[in-house]
XYZ file of C-alpha atoms in Angstrom:
680
model
C -48.881 -241.988 87.555
C -46.951 -243.039 90.632
C -44.608 -246.225 91.282
C -44.218 -248.134 94.606
C -40.664 -249.315 93.822
C -39.439 -246.617 91.412
C -35.786 -247.845 91.655
C -36.725 -250.937 89.468
C -36.997 -248.553 86.489
C -33.176 -248.536 86.071
C -33.713 -252.041 84.775
C -35.091 -250.557 81.597
C -31.306 -250.585 80.649
C -31.799 -254.239 80.012
C -33.425 -253.471 76.745
C -29.835 -253.155 75.350
C -29.481 -256.936 75.728
C -31.922 -258.006 72.920
C -30.634 -255.185 70.682
C -27.025 -256.373 71.008
C -28.175 -259.880 70.500
C -29.970 -258.859 67.332
C -27.025 -257.033 65.899
C -24.665 -259.833 66.276
C -27.224 -262.290 64.822
C -27.764 -260.151 61.654
C -26.161 -262.087 58.611
C -24.512 -260.403 55.661
C -25.393 -261.615 52.106
C -22.755 -262.326 49.468
C -22.987 -261.369 45.857
C -22.981 -264.211 43.409
C -23.053 -263.495 39.781
C -24.958 -265.416 37.452
C -26.475 -264.984 33.970
C -29.873 -265.111 33.568
C -30.837 -265.318 37.176
C -33.719 -263.026 37.036
C -36.117 -265.433 38.839
C -33.487 -266.400 41.472
C -32.978 -262.804 42.484
C -36.595 -262.206 42.960
C -36.600 -265.384 45.249
C -33.564 -264.117 47.046
C -34.898 -260.501 47.731
C -38.035 -261.908 48.855
C -36.438 -264.347 51.468
C -34.032 -261.540 52.515
C -36.937 -259.058 53.243
C -38.927 -261.660 55.148
C -36.033 -262.403 57.289
C -35.252 -259.021 58.124
C -39.104 -258.333 59.306
C -38.940 -261.607 61.399
C -36.103 -260.433 63.161
C -37.407 -257.010 63.733
C -40.756 -258.454 65.174
C -38.743 -260.747 67.601
C -36.649 -257.818 68.707
C -39.791 -255.704 69.339
C -41.456 -258.526 71.234
C -38.284 -259.024 73.393
C -38.077 -255.274 74.097
C -41.734 -254.926 74.925
C -41.476 -257.857 77.310
C -38.538 -256.357 79.120
C -40.429 -253.081 79.257
C -43.542 -254.755 80.778
C -41.628 -256.948 83.246
C -39.641 -254.007 84.514
C -42.641 -251.625 84.854
C -44.572 -254.397 86.525
C -41.950 -254.841 89.161
C -42.055 -251.021 89.774
C -45.758 -251.532 90.599
C -47.412 -248.421 88.822
C -50.556 -246.960 90.224
C -52.764 -243.895 90.013
C -53.192 -242.709 93.547
C -56.460 -241.878 95.231
C -56.360 -237.972 95.706
C -52.913 -237.055 97.239
C -51.739 -240.534 98.541
C -48.454 -241.930 97.414
C -48.882 -245.543 98.669
C -50.881 -248.726 98.036
C -50.732 -249.766 101.471
C -53.248 -248.783 103.780
C -54.158 -248.271 107.420
C -57.751 -247.973 108.247
C -59.952 -246.645 111.094
C -63.624 -247.717 111.202
C -66.107 -245.837 113.437
C -69.508 -247.696 114.079
C -72.204 -245.758 115.752
C -73.996 -247.971 118.202
C -75.986 -245.249 120.181
C -79.726 -245.858 120.775
C -80.913 -244.111 117.854
C -79.581 -246.984 115.723
C -82.552 -248.896 117.186
C -84.707 -247.831 114.456
C -85.857 -250.153 111.926
C -83.950 -250.303 108.583
C -83.795 -252.550 105.537
C -81.816 -255.208 107.242
C -83.485 -255.253 110.734
C -82.391 -252.486 112.957
C -79.825 -249.837 111.771
C -77.084 -251.119 113.872
C -77.372 -254.536 112.448
C -77.208 -253.040 108.758
C -74.090 -251.039 109.681
C -72.478 -253.967 111.092
C -73.046 -255.994 108.087
C -71.663 -253.337 105.898
C -68.545 -253.013 108.012
C -67.883 -256.828 107.870
C -68.036 -256.720 104.053
C -65.727 -253.591 104.076
C -63.119 -255.274 106.433
C -63.276 -258.699 104.434
C -62.307 -256.805 101.177
C -59.048 -255.069 102.965
C -55.724 -256.554 102.284
C -54.702 -259.433 104.508
C -51.824 -257.411 106.233
C -53.870 -254.232 106.581
C -53.900 -252.600 110.227
C -57.323 -251.898 111.301
C -58.782 -249.740 114.129
C -62.365 -250.120 115.239
C -64.183 -247.519 117.471
C -67.807 -247.352 118.708
C -69.789 -244.610 120.621
C -68.350 -245.996 123.983
C -64.884 -244.870 122.807
C -63.440 -247.802 124.884
C -59.773 -248.042 125.634
C -59.649 -251.543 124.213
C -60.527 -250.240 120.736
C -57.791 -247.610 120.936
C -55.319 -249.853 118.997
C -55.088 -251.475 115.817
C -56.037 -255.161 114.951
C -56.079 -257.725 112.024
C -58.888 -258.494 109.895
C -60.109 -261.462 111.608
C -59.937 -259.875 115.048
C -61.784 -256.737 113.981
C -64.665 -258.876 112.290
C -65.060 -260.762 115.452
C -65.181 -257.475 117.299
C -67.765 -256.176 115.125
C -70.043 -259.112 115.564
C -70.038 -258.528 119.362
C -71.032 -254.869 119.195
C -74.158 -253.987 121.037
C -76.316 -250.735 121.778
C -74.674 -248.278 123.982
C -76.349 -245.952 126.226
C -73.637 -243.333 125.475
C -74.272 -240.494 123.161
C -70.837 -239.632 121.349
C -70.780 -236.422 118.967
C -69.177 -237.337 115.647
C -66.435 -234.659 116.390
C -65.191 -236.655 119.336
C -65.032 -240.015 117.492
C -63.288 -238.141 114.595
C -60.646 -236.594 117.101
C -59.707 -239.954 118.428
C -59.532 -241.461 114.877
C -57.165 -238.832 113.774
C -55.057 -239.081 116.870
C -54.628 -242.793 116.549
C -53.787 -242.506 112.859
C -51.512 -239.579 113.498
C -49.489 -241.585 116.194
C -49.023 -244.357 113.628
C -45.566 -243.420 112.006
C -46.047 -246.027 109.147
C -45.795 -244.747 105.593
C -49.205 -245.879 104.361
C -52.336 -244.377 103.022
C -54.521 -243.461 106.136
C -58.264 -243.790 105.806
C -61.356 -243.119 108.019
C -64.643 -245.023 107.509
C -67.727 -243.929 109.255
C -70.912 -245.918 109.671
C -73.908 -244.118 111.202
C -77.318 -242.738 110.943
C -75.812 -239.191 111.059
C -78.195 -237.336 113.536
C -78.472 -233.658 113.315
C -78.120 -233.485 116.898
C -74.861 -235.091 117.146
C -73.077 -234.931 113.958
C -72.827 -231.418 113.174
C -69.276 -230.227 112.709
C -69.782 -226.497 113.015
C -66.512 -224.929 114.568
C -64.617 -228.188 114.456
C -61.193 -228.099 112.854
C -58.644 -230.863 112.160
C -56.304 -231.729 108.992
C -58.322 -233.726 106.521
C -57.804 -237.332 105.924
C -59.464 -239.505 103.133
C -62.815 -240.397 104.654
C -65.785 -242.477 103.647
C -69.137 -242.768 105.064
C -72.172 -245.078 105.045
C -75.642 -243.698 106.216
C -78.098 -246.242 107.661
C -81.581 -244.783 106.919
C -84.468 -245.806 108.911
C -87.660 -246.904 107.194
C -89.948 -244.627 109.451
C -88.369 -241.142 110.400
C -89.502 -239.772 113.313
C -90.104 -240.634 117.128
C -92.324 -240.060 120.106
C -90.757 -239.798 123.571
C -90.845 -238.721 127.129
C -88.742 -235.527 127.282
C -88.735 -234.515 130.929
C -90.639 -234.582 134.190
C -90.711 -231.973 136.989
C -92.463 -230.805 140.140
C -93.794 -226.962 140.145
C -93.964 -227.123 143.985
C -90.808 -228.187 145.988
C -92.761 -229.467 148.909
C -93.989 -232.900 149.151
C -96.177 -233.924 152.122
C -98.186 -237.127 153.298
C -101.817 -237.050 152.253
C -101.185 -233.859 150.086
C -101.901 -234.243 146.303
C -98.865 -233.338 144.158
C -98.849 -232.739 140.320
C -96.310 -234.653 138.303
C -95.619 -232.552 135.318
C -94.080 -234.111 132.185
C -93.439 -233.216 128.590
C -93.817 -235.488 125.686
C -92.328 -234.821 122.065
C -93.662 -235.991 118.646
C -90.811 -235.499 115.997
C -92.827 -237.502 113.388
C -94.780 -235.640 110.302
C -98.154 -236.799 111.665
C -100.177 -235.906 114.805
C -100.108 -238.634 117.462
C -103.540 -238.937 119.014
C -104.666 -240.817 122.107
C -100.978 -241.634 123.279
C -101.639 -243.504 126.704
C -99.521 -242.181 129.633
C -99.061 -244.220 132.618
C -97.590 -243.331 136.001
C -96.392 -245.708 138.792
C -95.049 -244.706 142.186
C -93.918 -247.675 144.396
C -96.409 -249.926 142.814
C -99.242 -247.493 143.019
C -100.819 -246.241 139.704
C -103.275 -243.531 139.236
C -105.653 -243.712 136.154
C -103.647 -243.372 132.808
C -103.950 -240.127 130.820
C -104.128 -239.807 127.061
C -102.668 -236.945 125.007
C -102.666 -235.698 121.534
C -99.475 -234.265 120.126
C -99.090 -232.137 117.010
C -96.515 -233.156 114.310
C -93.074 -231.897 115.187
C -94.144 -230.443 118.631
C -94.704 -231.474 122.149
C -97.329 -231.341 124.880
C -96.845 -230.377 128.734
C -99.167 -232.315 130.710
C -99.525 -233.387 134.641
C -100.737 -236.327 136.624
C -101.990 -235.832 140.274
C -100.937 -238.424 142.941
C -101.287 -238.525 146.603
C -98.756 -240.147 148.789
C -99.996 -241.915 152.082
C -96.737 -242.876 153.382
C -93.240 -241.016 154.081
C -89.973 -242.143 152.596
C -88.003 -242.155 149.410
C -90.399 -242.681 146.692
C -89.577 -244.380 143.247
C -91.500 -243.486 140.240
C -91.608 -244.317 136.458
C -93.683 -242.517 133.665
C -94.346 -244.713 130.504
C -95.944 -244.277 127.092
C -96.334 -246.923 124.307
C -94.986 -246.270 120.851
C -93.783 -248.174 117.620
C -90.603 -246.318 117.255
C -87.622 -246.307 119.537
C -88.327 -247.880 122.821
C -85.492 -246.754 125.271
C -87.019 -243.390 125.750
C -90.609 -244.761 126.427
C -89.812 -244.891 130.073
C -88.747 -242.175 132.653
C -87.705 -242.795 135.975
C -87.409 -240.385 138.975
C -87.286 -240.270 142.822
C -88.491 -237.887 145.413
C -88.668 -237.786 149.212
C -91.818 -237.443 151.447
C -91.004 -236.264 154.929
C -92.955 -236.997 158.204
C -91.670 -233.796 159.797
C -89.166 -231.007 159.366
C -86.743 -230.682 162.309
C -86.017 -226.957 163.362
C -83.723 -225.495 166.103
C -84.411 -222.132 167.297
C -81.679 -220.376 169.329
C -82.754 -217.110 170.953
C -81.074 -214.435 173.054
C -82.309 -214.546 176.559
C -83.018 -210.914 176.862
C -84.814 -210.395 173.443
C -87.225 -213.284 173.333
C -90.067 -213.096 171.087
C -92.670 -215.860 170.442
C -93.811 -215.258 166.812
C -91.746 -217.928 165.096
C -91.984 -220.450 168.008
C -95.815 -220.043 167.802
C -96.043 -220.313 164.092
C -94.364 -223.663 163.953
C -96.352 -224.986 167.000
C -99.519 -224.736 164.549
C -98.630 -227.767 162.800
C -97.045 -231.109 164.195
C -95.115 -231.360 160.801
C -92.761 -228.442 162.130
C -90.986 -230.172 164.937
C -89.227 -226.979 166.553
C -86.941 -227.182 169.508
C -86.234 -223.659 171.235
C -83.195 -223.061 173.312
C -80.910 -220.216 174.355
C -77.729 -219.294 172.698
C -75.763 -219.612 175.769
C -77.175 -223.310 176.275
C -76.465 -224.560 172.830
C -74.446 -227.786 172.464
C -73.306 -230.262 169.740
C -76.254 -232.543 170.190
C -78.760 -229.625 169.499
C -77.550 -229.633 165.979
C -78.007 -233.304 165.213
C -80.463 -233.836 162.517
C -81.713 -230.390 162.383
C -82.764 -229.110 159.056
C -83.532 -225.579 159.674
C -81.513 -223.556 162.211
C -82.535 -220.335 163.266
C -80.457 -217.635 165.343
C -82.954 -215.076 166.572
C -81.767 -211.642 167.926
C -78.350 -212.902 168.541
C -75.458 -210.170 169.185
C -72.565 -212.607 169.207
C -71.876 -216.078 167.791
C -69.618 -218.293 169.877
C -66.671 -219.612 167.993
C -67.663 -223.228 168.671
C -71.121 -222.710 167.386
C -69.993 -221.415 164.226
C -67.842 -224.645 163.507
C -71.377 -226.471 164.096
C -73.324 -224.171 161.827
C -70.701 -224.668 159.071
C -71.015 -228.500 159.476
C -74.728 -228.061 159.262
C -74.615 -226.115 156.003
C -72.060 -228.517 154.454
C -74.609 -231.247 155.269
C -77.414 -229.536 153.580
C -79.099 -227.583 156.283
C -80.659 -224.065 156.082
C -79.378 -221.393 158.649
C -81.170 -218.265 159.176
C -79.137 -215.377 161.002
C -81.351 -212.491 162.645
C -79.024 -210.126 164.277
C -79.677 -208.569 167.878
C -80.024 -204.812 168.685
C -76.444 -204.801 170.214
C -74.589 -206.549 167.450
C -70.985 -207.356 167.645
C -70.262 -206.743 163.971
C -66.781 -207.841 164.062
C -67.898 -211.178 165.213
C -70.772 -211.420 162.879
C -68.746 -210.352 159.868
C -66.362 -213.318 160.487
C -69.094 -215.556 159.752
C -70.431 -213.344 156.777
C -67.051 -213.244 155.080
C -66.760 -217.149 155.232
C -69.809 -217.243 152.576
C -68.722 -213.983 150.652
C -71.762 -212.194 152.080
C -71.802 -208.417 152.507
C -70.633 -207.436 156.043
C -72.725 -205.521 158.581
C -71.908 -201.861 159.464
C -74.049 -199.541 161.556
C -77.579 -199.652 162.993
C -79.532 -196.816 161.226
C -82.934 -195.420 161.319
C -84.985 -196.134 158.252
C -88.674 -195.752 158.927
C -89.730 -196.833 155.481
C -91.773 -199.405 153.858
C -90.268 -202.664 152.414
C -91.372 -202.125 148.917
C -89.513 -204.514 147.120
C -90.893 -208.111 147.090
C -89.313 -210.932 145.140
C -92.699 -213.013 144.490
C -91.094 -214.714 141.499
C -88.311 -216.558 143.526
C -88.757 -220.237 143.460
C -89.219 -220.141 147.179
C -92.820 -219.133 146.677
C -93.715 -221.470 143.827
C -97.130 -222.778 144.358
C -97.823 -220.286 147.314
C -99.785 -217.769 145.242
C -102.470 -218.398 142.616
C -101.502 -215.258 140.872
C -99.130 -212.391 141.120
C -99.617 -210.749 144.526
C -100.533 -207.184 144.189
C -102.435 -204.322 146.239
C -101.250 -205.555 149.514
C -99.742 -203.492 152.289
C -95.933 -203.724 152.603
C -94.266 -204.293 156.081
C -92.603 -201.447 157.513
C -88.900 -201.091 158.552
C -88.040 -198.876 161.318
C -84.387 -199.440 161.755
C -81.823 -201.928 160.108
C -78.204 -202.483 159.812
C -76.449 -201.160 156.718
C -74.737 -203.469 154.509
C -71.261 -202.975 152.804
C -72.084 -204.333 149.137
C -69.219 -205.469 147.056
C -68.761 -206.945 143.763
C -68.131 -210.590 144.943
C -71.415 -210.505 146.985
C -73.717 -213.120 145.568
C -77.111 -213.303 147.177
C -80.948 -212.941 146.237
C -83.156 -210.597 147.903
C -86.633 -211.397 148.892
C -87.729 -208.143 150.721
C -85.983 -204.923 150.617
C -86.407 -201.175 150.512
C -84.788 -201.877 146.883
C -83.131 -204.799 145.336
C -79.786 -203.564 146.294
C -80.657 -202.586 149.999
C -82.091 -205.749 151.235
C -84.012 -206.475 154.322
C -84.220 -210.352 153.993
C -82.065 -212.090 151.526
C -80.467 -215.591 151.106
C -77.580 -217.472 149.240
C -76.859 -221.044 148.362
C -73.723 -222.382 150.077
C -72.226 -225.848 149.678
C -75.179 -228.128 149.938
C -77.013 -225.777 152.172
C -78.557 -222.202 152.283
C -77.784 -219.018 154.460
C -80.672 -216.612 154.995
C -79.989 -213.189 156.573
C -82.103 -210.397 157.978
C -80.672 -206.955 158.232
C -82.864 -205.886 161.222
C -83.614 -207.477 164.688
C -86.895 -209.296 164.746
C -88.416 -206.978 167.536
C -91.448 -204.512 167.294
C -89.311 -201.732 167.651
C -87.339 -202.344 164.450
C -89.923 -203.646 162.019
C -93.479 -204.996 161.862
C -92.544 -207.981 159.680
C -93.443 -210.531 162.294
C -97.020 -209.432 162.259
C -97.379 -209.417 158.355
C -99.168 -212.095 156.283
C -96.116 -212.770 154.258
C -94.004 -213.473 157.351
C -95.969 -216.675 157.878
C -95.767 -217.693 154.362
C -91.951 -216.937 154.134
C -91.089 -218.636 157.307
C -93.162 -221.864 156.747
C -91.761 -222.061 153.156
C -88.266 -221.760 154.681
C -88.812 -224.678 156.811
C -90.551 -226.823 154.240
C -87.507 -226.303 151.702
C -84.932 -226.302 154.442
C -83.251 -229.806 153.645
C -81.343 -230.269 150.462
C -83.384 -232.026 147.878
C -81.833 -234.976 146.127
C -81.700 -234.944 142.114
C -84.977 -235.893 140.681
C -82.962 -238.090 138.038
C -79.733 -238.078 136.364
C -79.014 -239.109 132.655
C -76.327 -241.496 131.472
C -73.488 -239.741 129.851
C -74.210 -236.553 132.009
C -74.077 -237.801 135.498
C -72.995 -234.915 137.653
C -71.744 -235.010 141.271
C -74.151 -236.343 143.908
C -74.304 -233.983 146.954
C -73.492 -236.016 150.287
C -75.268 -234.427 153.090
C -74.277 -236.662 156.076
C -71.154 -237.972 157.641
C -70.127 -241.380 156.368
C -68.255 -243.963 158.184
C -65.193 -244.631 155.967
C -65.234 -248.200 157.070
C -68.576 -248.529 155.460
C -67.889 -247.501 151.582
C -71.096 -246.205 149.570
C -72.158 -248.991 146.849
C -74.268 -247.986 143.777
C -76.533 -251.219 143.445
C -78.982 -252.594 141.144
C -79.413 -256.147 141.721
C -81.621 -256.788 138.696
C -78.796 -255.629 136.590
C -76.131 -257.331 138.524
C -74.600 -253.809 139.066
C -72.437 -253.189 142.314
C -69.844 -250.505 142.036
C -68.252 -248.309 144.572
C -68.094 -244.600 143.522
C -65.387 -242.226 144.897
C -66.297 -239.882 147.594
C -64.646 -236.377 147.217
C -64.144 -234.145 149.975
C -63.390 -230.348 149.464
C -63.330 -227.436 152.002
C -67.051 -226.845 152.112
C -68.342 -229.710 149.944
C -68.479 -233.600 150.026
C -70.103 -235.418 147.146
C -70.271 -238.801 145.327
C -68.425 -238.627 141.908
C -69.674 -240.983 139.198
C -67.131 -239.550 136.505
C -65.193 -242.957 136.415
C -68.245 -245.136 136.457
C -70.265 -244.218 133.389
C -68.850 -247.032 131.207
C -70.470 -249.399 133.951
C -73.916 -247.816 134.020
C -75.653 -248.517 130.761
C -79.241 -249.261 131.681
C -81.870 -246.977 132.931
C -83.807 -247.771 136.154
C -84.010 -246.976 139.999
C -80.655 -247.525 141.686
C -79.716 -247.793 145.416
C -77.036 -245.604 146.973
C -76.066 -247.377 150.236
C -73.168 -247.997 152.622
C -75.319 -250.932 154.145
C -75.618 -248.943 157.344
C -76.748 -245.507 158.067
C -76.888 -244.187 154.543
C -79.432 -245.386 152.307
C -80.770 -243.320 149.177
C -82.402 -243.989 145.815
C -81.012 -242.629 142.563
C -83.143 -242.563 139.295
C -80.836 -242.797 136.080
C -82.401 -242.340 132.554
C -81.011 -242.717 129.205
C -79.712 -239.541 127.487
C -82.647 -237.939 125.503
C -80.034 -236.617 122.799
C -80.507 -239.834 120.975
C -84.458 -239.539 120.744
C -84.468 -236.664 118.274
C -83.804 -238.722 115.038
C -83.783 -235.971 112.714
C -81.065 -236.906 110.128
C -78.806 -235.211 107.703
C -79.470 -235.909 104.074
C -76.608 -237.133 101.984
C -75.950 -233.521 100.459
C -76.003 -232.101 104.052
C -73.371 -234.639 105.115
C -71.193 -233.588 102.294
C -71.942 -229.932 102.990
C -71.043 -230.576 106.782
C -67.657 -231.833 105.822
C -67.062 -229.126 103.244
C -67.838 -226.473 105.799
C -64.679 -227.562 107.747
C -62.565 -227.831 104.524
C -62.854 -231.607 104.094
C -63.715 -231.688 100.435
C -62.710 -235.247 99.577
C -64.956 -236.867 101.775
C -67.100 -239.542 99.812
C -70.073 -241.949 100.461
C -69.462 -245.572 100.189
C -71.373 -246.590 97.063
C -73.160 -249.964 96.682
C -73.544 -252.315 93.819
C -76.567 -253.930 92.296
C -76.486 -256.473 94.985
C -76.148 -254.075 97.687
C -72.560 -254.637 98.656
C -69.819 -252.027 98.752
C -67.925 -251.108 95.671
C -64.582 -251.982 96.903
C -62.838 -250.502 93.741
C -63.415 -247.090 94.998
C -61.510 -247.557 98.000
C -58.237 -248.525 96.361
C -55.585 -246.819 94.139
C -55.877 -248.062 90.503
C -52.834 -250.643 90.207
C -51.476 -251.786 86.785
C -48.790 -254.410 87.565
C -51.110 -257.380 86.970
C -51.884 -255.859 83.479
C -48.371 -255.363 82.658
C -47.477 -258.901 83.846
C -50.039 -260.229 81.336
C -48.662 -257.911 78.570
C -45.150 -259.284 79.346
C -46.417 -262.931 78.909
C -48.057 -262.099 75.715
C -44.942 -260.584 74.239
C -42.978 -263.734 75.293
C -45.726 -265.889 73.681
C -45.579 -263.918 70.685
C -41.699 -264.444 70.299
C -42.117 -268.054 70.522
C -44.609 -268.092 67.995
C -42.593 -266.082 65.530
C -39.413 -268.497 66.168
C -41.644 -271.624 65.885
C -43.889 -270.868 63.036
C -42.484 -268.313 60.800
C -40.117 -270.338 58.417
C -37.984 -268.083 56.180
């Protein structure tokens, strides 16, 4: 038992007042002697004992009345757990993520938890401070409000595209309660469906607060949704069929048969596909499509289900190019025509050939693949232009000459942490290592290439390999002694050959893999924009062209009335568009436009996060175990009464001042009755 105002207990000394009054009012009897007064004595003794009992009962009622009144003013209560107060401060979290779209007892689950939360708030004390959080974790919610304000805020809650982990919500609730210095019981309420994917607390640890939870349970457990899409080949060309691969998951207990899957790309749709998906499994399928025009393509893959609907569409974008623009810079004394002749076979490869001495800034404009063939020395001005091209997403291939100025070349190699060249040594060995599994060769071979003759290397420059070197070997004597290798740098790519492309140094230019490799280098030369992004996990978007600062970039979607200006971040070797401050303003999936209303125009596909698609839920026992695993042993489920409303008495300390006040009134009434009705 505890007391809100224990100092009132000093008033127990008031009990002395009725005792003193009783003593002063006690009458002494005189003895009067009579003869033969037997019957009078009996009457007198009876009257004396009755009067004494009456006074004792009046004294007792007065003492009890004072005891009850004093104790009532001290406000005794039995606290919940370790709390010592009856005043409460409350933080409420309502999960409004897309998994709450599932149908429950009162419509969708979000509607159900909103109704329960309003019931709870209405039952709280009028002066109670209440905080309300949702999956958005908005700054406006990170303060305390009155009951009426919180009820209105709950009514306005709508679905959110954000997928917030329970630990993040609890962290914020605890921070807000801890920052409040008031001496009160601080409580946490959680309203959610408790998805396994987003409510696990393994590895999380904070001091415990009294916590109550309400779990909204869907009537139909499970979901069917599009998980992802991808291309196996990185090359997209006009009038060339491409396979759009996709994965559809079935998290229900039943097999889903004959699910229709439709594809639309810029309004054109091939025939729908139908798939069968086993229970708690997935299928990978593909739809073939042929593009007839060049440009940025906008696509959407759709299915039709009866569960959640936000994940029934998947948006994506990709680019079909008319041509790839190539710049070939040669040494005037070491010209070979292999590369030039190869790219002349198809008009798709627009190759411009020039001498290293005649290169100018204009030659680099718009070039996606830049080749320096048999070059001994790189002019300093040219290196700056090459660096800018790599920064803008171009691929640069470096083929050394036979009289290489190693100090000059290594200046460029060190810039990109590539192993420096040393001396030109005789090798006379087959290039026996071939990395056929590299993504560069995806779609080139029908199977693993084998039993073919490797190209032969007669002489090559040695490399000083160091720990910081970061490159991928395509061809080499061994994987650690490369002949042809590349590295990703900034938005672009740097390819290096360790031997001049001359017959005296190798026969690679006459090998079948030479054509396949050089064509694929050209086809994959420009930076590929992201196929799609997901709300809540939007990473930086690489910017691969110069942008006029007077024309800021806008992210627009007229259908959704979205027009926002993202931040453009510049670093030494990178330039990109940052969405980190904008995700609260992007809450719907679709195809958005990135444009500066001038020279820059791109499309960006944004999808809902698929974390909310897996609606596998914790059971009530698992929720309890989840909290107990982090030492929160007093977390309790909100119980409902027969009418389906929350049992409020489980939330408050047991108070007794009302009962004591009633008992005091009963004692006073008893005293009055004794005085009025008992005649002695």
